[in-house]
Structures are given as structure tokens and as C-alpha cells.
Amino acid sequence: MTSNLNFDGVPLDPTLLPIPMTAINLSFNPLHRKADLVTVTASSPSLSQETTAQGAIAATNVRMSYQSGSEVFHALKGVDLQVPTGDMQLLMGPSGSGKTTLLSILAGILTPTGGSVKLLGQDITKMSPKALAKFRLENIGFIFQGFNLFPALSAVENVEVALKLKGYRGSSARKEALVLLEQVGLANKANNLPRDLSGGQKQRVAIARALAGNPSLIMADEPTAALDSQNGHAVIELLRQLAKEGGRTVLLVTHDPRIMDAADRITYLEDGLIQTKPHH
């Protein structure tokens, strides 16, 4: 059914959605402005004592292996990682070190071969696929390196799509989308199509979309890779502000040494192994 998704008659590619489609009730068209959506609780969950003690993200002995014929490749070899609530943390390391694999596991996109991942005090490795998809929908905002915006939709409509998938009805979705664009400094570009936006502006639209539903966790894969220095710093400063003023936890995969000073902590990966150093 996902192949028939549309927004007011505009067909949409579901692979561009930052939302797990298995979490959505598709008995109605979830993207139509007049759709009768099942309401999803959008507010951030209250933090449990366990979350406060262990951090918003807590990975323990996470392992990931792939088999190709008779050969087994160990992408992650026992990773322990904690990200405190309200911090912005970077995952850095050379290509092939396991950064994107680890981020995908932490975001609930991949299932690890072994180990556990607790997000907001809940062990996502023990959840059913349906429960995991619902948890991701309510608690995780994901930002892609390539923006993943729908080219036929305006900036405000790109944000509105995510809000409608998270249960916003009618005019409330448009109103909230405009609020989120204003929060990232793009209120004056609300009606622009992606082709009329700069790289930095596209990434800010992607951030606004990731904020739909007020998730507690923001995860990003190389958010500054396609940006020049000025726009890269602006995007990182915005993400840091979201962590420090909004109480969100932000985890970024990056190769970009220009943004290291903005992080609370940097985690280095190499050959599937991890080394964490406090960042001052």
C-alpha cells in the first residue's frame, strides 16, 4: 500500500520518509489533509530514573556480523556507548569503521547480532517489530545526509507529511509545520520547493521534519557533509541549541572536523571497536 502514498494528489516515494511505515495505520490515506488519522501521542516521554542514570542512549556489548559465503565480517565487535540526556555527541572514525552501522542499530533500523540497546530506559532489542516501529515513530527524529525531501512538495508540506504520519489532523498539521520552520529560521521559505532552497536551507527543512512530534532523540547521518563551512556551522549550532535548550539528546555520525568543538563528547570508532574521550 505504501506505493500509493500521495499528498493532495502528488505521488510520494515512501523510501524518502523518515518514518517507519510499519507504525502507521494505512487503512486510510495518512498523507491526505482530510484523512481520519489514528492519533499518536507526540509529546516527549517523561524520563525515568533509569534513563537519568544510564543516559538517554545506552548500548551494551553491541555486536554486528555479516556473512558472505563462508566468510564472516564483524562490523561491530562489542560496543559500549552511553549518551547523557541533553548532550550532543559525535560518532567519528574512518570509512568502514562501523559508524553508520552503529547509528542504524541505535535508531532501531538494524537488529544487532548481539548485545542490547536501551533508549529512554527501554530495551529496543527486546521489542516486537510493531512495538519498535511505534517507539521509533514517537521518540526518534532522523536526519539524512542527502536531505530526503520530496521534490514536488514545498518546505512546509515536507514537514507537514511527517506531522500527519504522527497523528496531526487537518489545519493543526499546517500550523505546527509553520511553527517548526520558524524554529529553524525558515518561515520565509515555507512555500519554496526544495529546488529553490540552498543546501543549508534544505538541511534545516530536514531538521524541522525530524522535530515533528517533539521526539526526545535526534539522530543524524553526516548532516554537514553536503554543506559549506558557514552552513555547516549554522546547522550544528541549531542542533546544539535543540539539545541544550530543548532537552533533546542529539547523536551525529560525521567525518567533519569543523564541528568537533560544538560537541559535548566525541566517540571514535575504528575496526568495529570504540574509544570514548571527554571533549572539552
PDB file of C-alpha atoms in Angstrom:
ATOM      1  CA  MET A   1       0.000   0.000   0.000  1.00  0.00           C
ATOM      2  CA  THR A   2       2.906   2.347   0.526  1.00  0.00           C
ATOM      3  CA  SER A   3       3.395   2.607  -3.243  1.00  0.00           C
ATOM      4  CA  ASN A   4       0.079   4.537  -3.422  1.00  0.00           C
ATOM      5  CA  LEU A   5       1.013   7.260  -0.943  1.00  0.00           C
ATOM      6  CA  ASN A   6       0.141  10.758  -2.059  1.00  0.00           C
ATOM      7  CA  PHE A   7      -0.182  14.257  -0.682  1.00  0.00           C
ATOM      8  CA  ASP A   8      -3.190  16.068  -2.207  1.00  0.00           C
ATOM      9  CA  GLY A   9      -2.750  14.092  -5.407  1.00  0.00           C
ATOM     10  CA  VAL A  10       1.053  14.326  -5.516  1.00  0.00           C
ATOM     11  CA  PRO A  11       2.562  10.796  -5.520  1.00  0.00           C
ATOM     12  CA  LEU A  12       5.269  10.277  -2.895  1.00  0.00           C
ATOM     13  CA  ASP A  13       8.243   7.922  -2.807  1.00  0.00           C
ATOM     14  CA  PRO A  14       7.906   6.122   0.583  1.00  0.00           C
ATOM     15  CA  THR A  15      11.652   5.420   0.685  1.00  0.00           C
ATOM     16  CA  LEU A  16      12.209   9.137   1.381  1.00  0.00           C
ATOM     17  CA  LEU A  17      10.133   9.039   4.558  1.00  0.00           C
ATOM     18  CA  PRO A  18      11.986   9.297   7.876  1.00  0.00           C
ATOM     19  CA  ILE A  19       9.043   7.438   9.447  1.00  0.00           C
ATOM     20  CA  PRO A  20       8.840   3.640   9.830  1.00  0.00           C
ATOM     21  CA  MET A  21       5.847   2.744   7.662  1.00  0.00           C
ATOM     22  CA  THR A  22       5.037  -0.327   9.770  1.00  0.00           C
ATOM     23  CA  ALA A  23       3.994   2.033  12.585  1.00  0.00           C
ATOM     24  CA  ILE A  24       1.263   3.652  10.516  1.00  0.00           C
ATOM     25  CA  ASN A  25      -2.331   2.569  10.127  1.00  0.00           C
ATOM     26  CA  LEU A  26      -2.664   2.546   6.333  1.00  0.00           C
ATOM     27  CA  SER A  27      -6.387   1.744   6.229  1.00  0.00           C
ATOM     28  CA  PHE A  28      -6.752   5.452   5.439  1.00  0.00           C
ATOM     29  CA  ASN A  29      -4.522   7.619   3.243  1.00  0.00           C
ATOM     30  CA  PRO A  30      -2.242   9.019   6.000  1.00  0.00           C
ATOM     31  CA  LEU A  31      -0.996  11.928   3.903  1.00  0.00           C
ATOM     32  CA  HIS A  32      -4.287  13.436   2.767  1.00  0.00           C
ATOM     33  CA  ARG A  33      -5.263  16.623   4.570  1.00  0.00           C
ATOM     34  CA  LYS A  34      -8.752  15.256   5.226  1.00  0.00           C
ATOM     35  CA  ALA A  35      -7.641  11.808   6.353  1.00  0.00           C
ATOM     36  CA  ASP A  36      -9.125  10.461   9.569  1.00  0.00           C
ATOM     37  CA  LEU A  37      -5.828   9.578  11.234  1.00  0.00           C
ATOM     38  CA  VAL A  38      -5.286   7.476  14.294  1.00  0.00           C
ATOM     39  CA  THR A  39      -3.861   9.916  16.809  1.00  0.00           C
ATOM     40  CA  VAL A  40      -0.331   9.165  18.021  1.00  0.00           C
ATOM     41  CA  THR A  41       0.929  10.712  21.233  1.00  0.00           C
ATOM     42  CA  ALA A  42       3.503  13.260  20.106  1.00  0.00           C
ATOM     43  CA  SER A  43       4.864  14.679  23.325  1.00  0.00           C
ATOM     44  CA  SER A  44       8.240  13.529  24.606  1.00  0.00           C
ATOM     45  CA  PRO A  45       8.043  10.817  27.259  1.00  0.00           C
ATOM     46  CA  SER A  46       8.883  11.639  30.842  1.00  0.00           C
ATOM     47  CA  LEU A  47      12.366  10.482  31.752  1.00  0.00           C
ATOM     48  CA  SER A  48      12.555   7.536  34.108  1.00  0.00           C
ATOM     49  CA  GLN A  49      15.139   7.214  36.863  1.00  0.00           C
ATOM     50  CA  GLU A  50      16.829   4.522  34.765  1.00  0.00           C
ATOM     51  CA  THR A  51      17.088   6.919  31.813  1.00  0.00           C
ATOM     52  CA  THR A  52      18.609   9.585  34.032  1.00  0.00           C
ATOM     53  CA  ALA A  53      21.147   7.126  35.463  1.00  0.00           C
ATOM     54  CA  GLN A  54      22.160   5.393  32.233  1.00  0.00           C
ATOM     55  CA  GLY A  55      21.614   8.231  29.778  1.00  0.00           C
ATOM     56  CA  ALA A  56      19.088   8.624  27.003  1.00  0.00           C
ATOM     57  CA  ILE A  57      21.055   6.127  24.876  1.00  0.00           C
ATOM     58  CA  ALA A  58      22.785   3.108  26.427  1.00  0.00           C
ATOM     59  CA  ALA A  59      24.357   0.404  24.253  1.00  0.00           C
ATOM     60  CA  THR A  60      25.975  -2.625  25.869  1.00  0.00           C
ATOM     61  CA  ASN A  61      28.289  -5.105  24.110  1.00  0.00           C
ATOM     62  CA  VAL A  62      26.653  -4.430  20.739  1.00  0.00           C
ATOM     63  CA  ARG A  63      27.910  -6.756  18.012  1.00  0.00           C
ATOM     64  CA  MET A  64      27.089  -6.932  14.331  1.00  0.00           C
ATOM     65  CA  SER A  65      28.293  -9.597  11.915  1.00  0.00           C
ATOM     66  CA  TYR A  66      27.592 -10.257   8.250  1.00  0.00           C
ATOM     67  CA  GLN A  67      28.202 -13.495   6.388  1.00  0.00           C
ATOM     68  CA  SER A  68      29.206 -13.643   2.736  1.00  0.00           C
ATOM     69  CA  GLY A  69      29.593 -17.216   1.613  1.00  0.00           C
ATOM     70  CA  SER A  70      31.997 -18.892   4.007  1.00  0.00           C
ATOM     71  CA  GLU A  71      33.405 -15.588   5.281  1.00  0.00           C
ATOM     72  CA  VAL A  72      32.091 -13.682   8.288  1.00  0.00           C
ATOM     73  CA  PHE A  73      32.675  -9.929   8.581  1.00  0.00           C
ATOM     74  CA  HIS A  74      32.463  -8.413  12.069  1.00  0.00           C
ATOM     75  CA  ALA A  75      31.303  -4.807  11.636  1.00  0.00           C
ATOM     76  CA  LEU A  76      30.939  -4.161  15.380  1.00  0.00           C
ATOM     77  CA  LYS A  77      32.918  -6.141  17.947  1.00  0.00           C
ATOM     78  CA  GLY A  78      31.331  -5.349  21.304  1.00  0.00           C
ATOM     79  CA  VAL A  79      30.429  -1.662  21.526  1.00  0.00           C
ATOM     80  CA  ASP A  80      29.528   0.035  24.811  1.00  0.00           C
ATOM     81  CA  LEU A  81      28.146   3.555  24.493  1.00  0.00           C
ATOM     82  CA  GLN A  82      26.228   5.967  26.692  1.00  0.00           C
ATOM     83  CA  VAL A  83      24.843   9.335  25.626  1.00  0.00           C
ATOM     84  CA  PRO A  84      23.608  11.531  28.508  1.00  0.00           C
ATOM     85  CA  THR A  85      20.243  13.224  28.225  1.00  0.00           C
ATOM     86  CA  GLY A  86      20.567  16.700  26.712  1.00  0.00           C
ATOM     87  CA  ASP A  87      24.028  16.097  25.201  1.00  0.00           C
ATOM     88  CA  MET A  88      25.174  16.404  21.621  1.00  0.00           C
ATOM     89  CA  GLN A  89      27.580  13.569  20.865  1.00  0.00           C
ATOM     90  CA  LEU A  90      29.548  12.818  17.699  1.00  0.00           C
ATOM     91  CA  LEU A  91      30.429   9.412  16.245  1.00  0.00           C
ATOM     92  CA  MET A  92      33.653   9.762  14.273  1.00  0.00           C
ATOM     93  CA  GLY A  93      36.093   7.434  12.558  1.00  0.00           C
ATOM     94  CA  PRO A  94      37.385   6.355   9.138  1.00  0.00           C
ATOM     95  CA  SER A  95      35.155   4.917   6.424  1.00  0.00           C
ATOM     96  CA  GLY A  96      34.264   1.309   7.199  1.00  0.00           C
ATOM     97  CA  SER A  97      34.749   1.738  10.937  1.00  0.00           C
ATOM     98  CA  GLY A  98      31.131   0.865  11.742  1.00  0.00           C
ATOM     99  CA  LYS A  99      29.698   4.338  12.410  1.00  0.00           C
ATOM    100  CA  THR A 100      26.640   4.124  10.186  1.00  0.00           C
ATOM    101  CA  THR A 101      26.014   0.520  11.243  1.00  0.00           C
ATOM    102  CA  LEU A 102      26.058   1.575  14.902  1.00  0.00           C
ATOM    103  CA  LEU A 103      23.783   4.566  14.251  1.00  0.00           C
ATOM    104  CA  SER A 104      21.330   2.338  12.374  1.00  0.00           C
ATOM    105  CA  ILE A 105      21.250  -0.096  15.300  1.00  0.00           C
ATOM    106  CA  LEU A 106      20.763   2.704  17.821  1.00  0.00           C
ATOM    107  CA  ALA A 107      17.927   4.092  15.702  1.00  0.00           C
ATOM    108  CA  GLY A 108      16.226   0.693  15.583  1.00  0.00           C
ATOM    109  CA  ILE A 109      16.725   0.339  11.831  1.00  0.00           C
ATOM    110  CA  LEU A 110      19.069  -2.664  12.090  1.00  0.00           C
ATOM    111  CA  THR A 111      18.926  -5.523  14.601  1.00  0.00           C
ATOM    112  CA  PRO A 112      22.320  -6.308  16.166  1.00  0.00           C
ATOM    113  CA  THR A 113      23.793  -9.798  16.186  1.00  0.00           C
ATOM    114  CA  GLY A 114      24.252  -9.482  19.937  1.00  0.00           C
ATOM    115  CA  GLY A 115      24.129  -7.048  22.844  1.00  0.00           C
ATOM    116  CA  SER A 116      21.426  -4.645  23.975  1.00  0.00           C
ATOM    117  CA  VAL A 117      20.318  -1.090  23.222  1.00  0.00           C
ATOM    118  CA  LYS A 118      18.271   0.933  25.688  1.00  0.00           C
ATOM    119  CA  LEU A 119      16.669   4.158  24.523  1.00  0.00           C
ATOM    120  CA  LEU A 120      14.922   6.293  27.139  1.00  0.00           C
ATOM    121  CA  GLY A 121      15.200   3.345  29.528  1.00  0.00           C
ATOM    122  CA  GLN A 122      13.531   0.845  27.174  1.00  0.00           C
ATOM    123  CA  ASP A 123      15.396  -2.092  25.626  1.00  0.00           C
ATOM    124  CA  ILE A 124      14.569  -1.843  21.927  1.00  0.00           C
ATOM    125  CA  THR A 125      16.356  -5.125  21.165  1.00  0.00           C
ATOM    126  CA  LYS A 126      13.586  -6.947  23.053  1.00  0.00           C
ATOM    127  CA  MET A 127      10.697  -5.205  21.304  1.00  0.00           C
ATOM    128  CA  SER A 128       8.496  -6.788  18.666  1.00  0.00           C
ATOM    129  CA  PRO A 129       8.771  -5.231  15.183  1.00  0.00           C
ATOM    130  CA  LYS A 130       5.441  -3.477  15.674  1.00  0.00           C
ATOM    131  CA  ALA A 131       6.383  -2.116  19.109  1.00  0.00           C
ATOM    132  CA  LEU A 132       9.785  -0.989  17.843  1.00  0.00           C
ATOM    133  CA  ALA A 133       8.265   0.827  14.869  1.00  0.00           C
ATOM    134  CA  LYS A 134       5.820   2.615  17.174  1.00  0.00           C
ATOM    135  CA  PHE A 135       8.646   3.548  19.569  1.00  0.00           C
ATOM    136  CA  ARG A 136      10.695   4.999  16.700  1.00  0.00           C
ATOM    137  CA  LEU A 137       7.705   6.920  15.410  1.00  0.00           C
ATOM    138  CA  GLU A 138       7.100   8.557  18.777  1.00  0.00           C
ATOM    139  CA  ASN A 139      10.642   9.092  20.062  1.00  0.00           C
ATOM    140  CA  ILE A 140      13.247   9.364  17.269  1.00  0.00           C
ATOM    141  CA  GLY A 141      13.787  12.087  14.692  1.00  0.00           C
ATOM    142  CA  PHE A 142      16.213  11.095  11.917  1.00  0.00           C
ATOM    143  CA  ILE A 143      18.166  13.453   9.650  1.00  0.00           C
ATOM    144  CA  PHE A 144      19.625  12.105   6.414  1.00  0.00           C
ATOM    145  CA  GLN A 145      22.855  13.147   4.731  1.00  0.00           C
ATOM    146  CA  GLY A 146      21.033  13.676   1.419  1.00  0.00           C
ATOM    147  CA  PHE A 147      18.096  15.608   2.960  1.00  0.00           C
ATOM    148  CA  ASN A 148      15.481  13.119   1.547  1.00  0.00           C
ATOM    149  CA  LEU A 149      12.959  15.873   0.838  1.00  0.00           C
ATOM    150  CA  PHE A 150      10.050  15.271  -1.511  1.00  0.00           C
ATOM    151  CA  PRO A 151      10.931  17.366  -4.591  1.00  0.00           C
ATOM    152  CA  ALA A 152       7.304  18.095  -5.563  1.00  0.00           C
ATOM    153  CA  LEU A 153       6.337  19.377  -2.097  1.00  0.00           C
ATOM    154  CA  SER A 154       7.092  22.767  -0.568  1.00  0.00           C
ATOM    155  CA  ALA A 155       9.144  23.131   2.598  1.00  0.00           C
ATOM    156  CA  VAL A 156       6.057  23.374   4.789  1.00  0.00           C
ATOM    157  CA  GLU A 157       4.438  20.382   3.065  1.00  0.00           C
ATOM    158  CA  ASN A 158       7.567  18.262   3.610  1.00  0.00           C
ATOM    159  CA  VAL A 159       7.276  18.938   7.338  1.00  0.00           C
ATOM    160  CA  GLU A 160       3.514  18.509   7.244  1.00  0.00           C
ATOM    161  CA  VAL A 161       3.894  14.987   5.822  1.00  0.00           C
ATOM    162  CA  ALA A 162       5.780  13.838   8.907  1.00  0.00           C
ATOM    163  CA  LEU A 163       3.279  15.509  11.239  1.00  0.00           C
ATOM    164  CA  LYS A 164       0.324  13.833   9.545  1.00  0.00           C
ATOM    165  CA  LEU A 165       2.053  10.476   9.835  1.00  0.00           C
ATOM    166  CA  LYS A 166       2.418  11.150  13.546  1.00  0.00           C
ATOM    167  CA  GLY A 167      -1.282  11.811  14.040  1.00  0.00           C
ATOM    168  CA  TYR A 168      -1.819  15.525  13.485  1.00  0.00           C
ATOM    169  CA  ARG A 169      -5.189  16.297  11.888  1.00  0.00           C
ATOM    170  CA  GLY A 170      -6.339  18.950   9.453  1.00  0.00           C
ATOM    171  CA  SER A 171      -5.147  22.520   9.922  1.00  0.00           C
ATOM    172  CA  SER A 172      -3.191  21.628  13.077  1.00  0.00           C
ATOM    173  CA  ALA A 173      -0.560  19.911  10.904  1.00  0.00           C
ATOM    174  CA  ARG A 174      -0.026  23.025   8.768  1.00  0.00           C
ATOM    175  CA  LYS A 175       0.090  25.285  11.824  1.00  0.00           C
ATOM    176  CA  GLU A 176       2.659  23.086  13.597  1.00  0.00           C
ATOM    177  CA  ALA A 177       4.739  22.747  10.409  1.00  0.00           C
ATOM    178  CA  LEU A 178       4.972  26.535  10.168  1.00  0.00           C
ATOM    179  CA  VAL A 179       5.999  26.723  13.835  1.00  0.00           C
ATOM    180  CA  LEU A 180       8.790  24.194  13.234  1.00  0.00           C
ATOM    181  CA  LEU A 181      10.047  26.041  10.143  1.00  0.00           C
ATOM    182  CA  GLU A 182      10.113  29.255  12.146  1.00  0.00           C
ATOM    183  CA  GLN A 183      12.107  27.450  14.828  1.00  0.00           C
ATOM    184  CA  VAL A 184      14.815  26.600  12.283  1.00  0.00           C
ATOM    185  CA  GLY A 185      14.741  30.076  10.727  1.00  0.00           C
ATOM    186  CA  LEU A 186      12.901  29.234   7.516  1.00  0.00           C
ATOM    187  CA  ALA A 187       9.450  30.753   7.998  1.00  0.00           C
ATOM    188  CA  ASN A 188      10.026  32.945   4.930  1.00  0.00           C
ATOM    189  CA  LYS A 189      10.800  29.878   2.780  1.00  0.00           C
ATOM    190  CA  ALA A 190       7.733  27.839   3.750  1.00  0.00           C
ATOM    191  CA  ASN A 191       6.265  27.776   0.245  1.00  0.00           C
ATOM    192  CA  ASN A 192       9.543  27.154  -1.608  1.00  0.00           C
ATOM    193  CA  LEU A 193      10.177  23.837  -3.334  1.00  0.00           C
ATOM    194  CA  PRO A 194      13.452  22.034  -2.489  1.00  0.00           C
ATOM    195  CA  ARG A 195      14.953  23.035  -5.855  1.00  0.00           C
ATOM    196  CA  ASP A 196      14.624  26.687  -4.795  1.00  0.00           C
ATOM    197  CA  LEU A 197      16.476  26.167  -1.499  1.00  0.00           C
ATOM    198  CA  SER A 198      20.202  26.145  -0.777  1.00  0.00           C
ATOM    199  CA  GLY A 199      21.862  23.083   0.738  1.00  0.00           C
ATOM    200  CA  GLY A 200      21.815  24.643   4.185  1.00  0.00           C
ATOM    201  CA  GLN A 201      18.149  25.535   3.858  1.00  0.00           C
ATOM    202  CA  LYS A 202      17.268  22.008   2.725  1.00  0.00           C
ATOM    203  CA  GLN A 203      19.034  20.572   5.752  1.00  0.00           C
ATOM    204  CA  ARG A 204      17.122  22.939   8.041  1.00  0.00           C
ATOM    205  CA  VAL A 205      13.861  21.723   6.491  1.00  0.00           C
ATOM    206  CA  ALA A 206      15.052  18.174   7.200  1.00  0.00           C
ATOM    207  CA  ILE A 207      15.739  19.172  10.827  1.00  0.00           C
ATOM    208  CA  ALA A 208      12.271  20.717  11.136  1.00  0.00           C
ATOM    209  CA  ARG A 209      10.805  17.478   9.793  1.00  0.00           C
ATOM    210  CA  ALA A 210      12.851  15.457  12.292  1.00  0.00           C
ATOM    211  CA  LEU A 211      11.376  17.601  15.080  1.00  0.00           C
ATOM    212  CA  ALA A 212       7.819  16.663  14.091  1.00  0.00           C
ATOM    213  CA  GLY A 213       6.021  15.262  17.107  1.00  0.00           C
ATOM    214  CA  ASN A 214       8.674  16.581  19.532  1.00  0.00           C
ATOM    215  CA  PRO A 215      10.917  13.471  19.746  1.00  0.00           C
ATOM    216  CA  SER A 216      13.370  13.134  22.620  1.00  0.00           C
ATOM    217  CA  LEU A 217      16.120  11.688  20.407  1.00  0.00           C
ATOM    218  CA  ILE A 218      17.586  13.254  17.271  1.00  0.00           C
ATOM    219  CA  MET A 219      19.944  11.107  15.175  1.00  0.00           C
ATOM    220  CA  ALA A 220      21.746  12.345  12.078  1.00  0.00           C
ATOM    221  CA  ASP A 221      23.947  10.715   9.435  1.00  0.00           C
ATOM    222  CA  GLU A 222      26.579  13.170   8.138  1.00  0.00           C
ATOM    223  CA  PRO A 223      24.293  16.237   8.411  1.00  0.00           C
ATOM    224  CA  THR A 224      27.006  18.669   7.261  1.00  0.00           C
ATOM    225  CA  ALA A 225      28.650  16.549   4.535  1.00  0.00           C
ATOM    226  CA  ALA A 226      26.989  18.404   1.658  1.00  0.00           C
ATOM    227  CA  LEU A 227      27.301  21.865   3.203  1.00  0.00           C
ATOM    228  CA  ASP A 228      29.920  24.601   3.090  1.00  0.00           C
ATOM    229  CA  SER A 229      31.593  25.771   6.274  1.00  0.00           C
ATOM    230  CA  GLN A 230      29.133  28.570   7.066  1.00  0.00           C
ATOM    231  CA  ASN A 231      26.021  26.463   6.546  1.00  0.00           C
ATOM    232  CA  GLY A 232      27.604  23.503   8.310  1.00  0.00           C
ATOM    233  CA  HIS A 233      28.287  25.549  11.425  1.00  0.00           C
ATOM    234  CA  ALA A 234      24.768  27.011  11.322  1.00  0.00           C
ATOM    235  CA  VAL A 235      23.195  23.539  11.199  1.00  0.00           C
ATOM    236  CA  ILE A 236      25.364  22.229  14.034  1.00  0.00           C
ATOM    237  CA  GLU A 237      24.647  25.283  16.184  1.00  0.00           C
ATOM    238  CA  LEU A 238      20.933  24.682  15.629  1.00  0.00           C
ATOM    239  CA  LEU A 239      21.267  21.031  16.666  1.00  0.00           C
ATOM    240  CA  ARG A 240      23.251  22.024  19.739  1.00  0.00           C
ATOM    241  CA  GLN A 241      20.576  24.542  20.655  1.00  0.00           C
ATOM    242  CA  LEU A 242      17.926  21.852  20.335  1.00  0.00           C
ATOM    243  CA  ALA A 243      19.900  19.710  22.787  1.00  0.00           C
ATOM    244  CA  LYS A 244      20.712  22.395  25.323  1.00  0.00           C
ATOM    245  CA  GLU A 245      17.502  24.411  25.287  1.00  0.00           C
ATOM    246  CA  GLY A 246      15.046  21.741  24.215  1.00  0.00           C
ATOM    247  CA  GLY A 247      16.337  18.934  26.429  1.00  0.00           C
ATOM    248  CA  ARG A 248      16.767  16.586  23.488  1.00  0.00           C
ATOM    249  CA  THR A 249      19.621  14.132  23.017  1.00  0.00           C
ATOM    250  CA  VAL A 250      21.461  14.520  19.710  1.00  0.00           C
ATOM    251  CA  LEU A 251      23.738  11.858  18.188  1.00  0.00           C
ATOM    252  CA  LEU A 252      25.575  12.592  14.932  1.00  0.00           C
ATOM    253  CA  VAL A 253      27.715  10.478  12.619  1.00  0.00           C
ATOM    254  CA  THR A 254      30.267  12.739  10.955  1.00  0.00           C
ATOM    255  CA  HIS A 255      33.636  12.965   9.245  1.00  0.00           C
ATOM    256  CA  ASP A 256      33.616  16.751   9.633  1.00  0.00           C
ATOM    257  CA  PRO A 257      36.405  18.007  11.950  1.00  0.00           C
ATOM    258  CA  ARG A 258      34.987  21.548  11.712  1.00  0.00           C
ATOM    259  CA  ILE A 259      32.171  20.732  14.125  1.00  0.00           C
ATOM    260  CA  MET A 260      34.162  18.967  16.839  1.00  0.00           C
ATOM    261  CA  ASP A 261      34.211  21.982  19.143  1.00  0.00           C
ATOM    262  CA  ALA A 262      30.409  22.030  19.301  1.00  0.00           C
ATOM    263  CA  ALA A 263      30.149  18.526  20.769  1.00  0.00           C
ATOM    264  CA  ASP A 264      29.862  17.582  24.424  1.00  0.00           C
ATOM    265  CA  ARG A 265      31.593  14.287  23.729  1.00  0.00           C
ATOM    266  CA  ILE A 266      33.188  12.550  20.776  1.00  0.00           C
ATOM    267  CA  THR A 267      33.142   8.788  20.313  1.00  0.00           C
ATOM    268  CA  TYR A 268      35.740   7.303  17.973  1.00  0.00           C
ATOM    269  CA  LEU A 269      35.243   4.022  16.135  1.00  0.00           C
ATOM    270  CA  GLU A 270      37.806   2.037  14.227  1.00  0.00           C
ATOM    271  CA  ASP A 271      37.599  -1.554  13.017  1.00  0.00           C
ATOM    272  CA  GLY A 272      34.350  -2.068  14.892  1.00  0.00           C
ATOM    273  CA  LEU A 273      35.840  -1.032  18.223  1.00  0.00           C
ATOM    274  CA  ILE A 274      35.089   2.088  20.226  1.00  0.00           C
ATOM    275  CA  GLN A 275      37.054   4.602  22.254  1.00  0.00           C
ATOM    276  CA  THR A 276      35.293   7.433  24.057  1.00  0.00           C
ATOM    277  CA  LYS A 277      37.061  10.605  25.097  1.00  0.00           C
ATOM    278  CA  PRO A 278      35.577  13.549  27.013  1.00  0.00           C
ATOM    279  CA  HIS A 279      35.553  16.650  24.857  1.00  0.00           C
ATOM    280  CA  HIS A 280      36.490  19.981  26.369  1.00  0.00           C
TER     281      HIS A 280
END
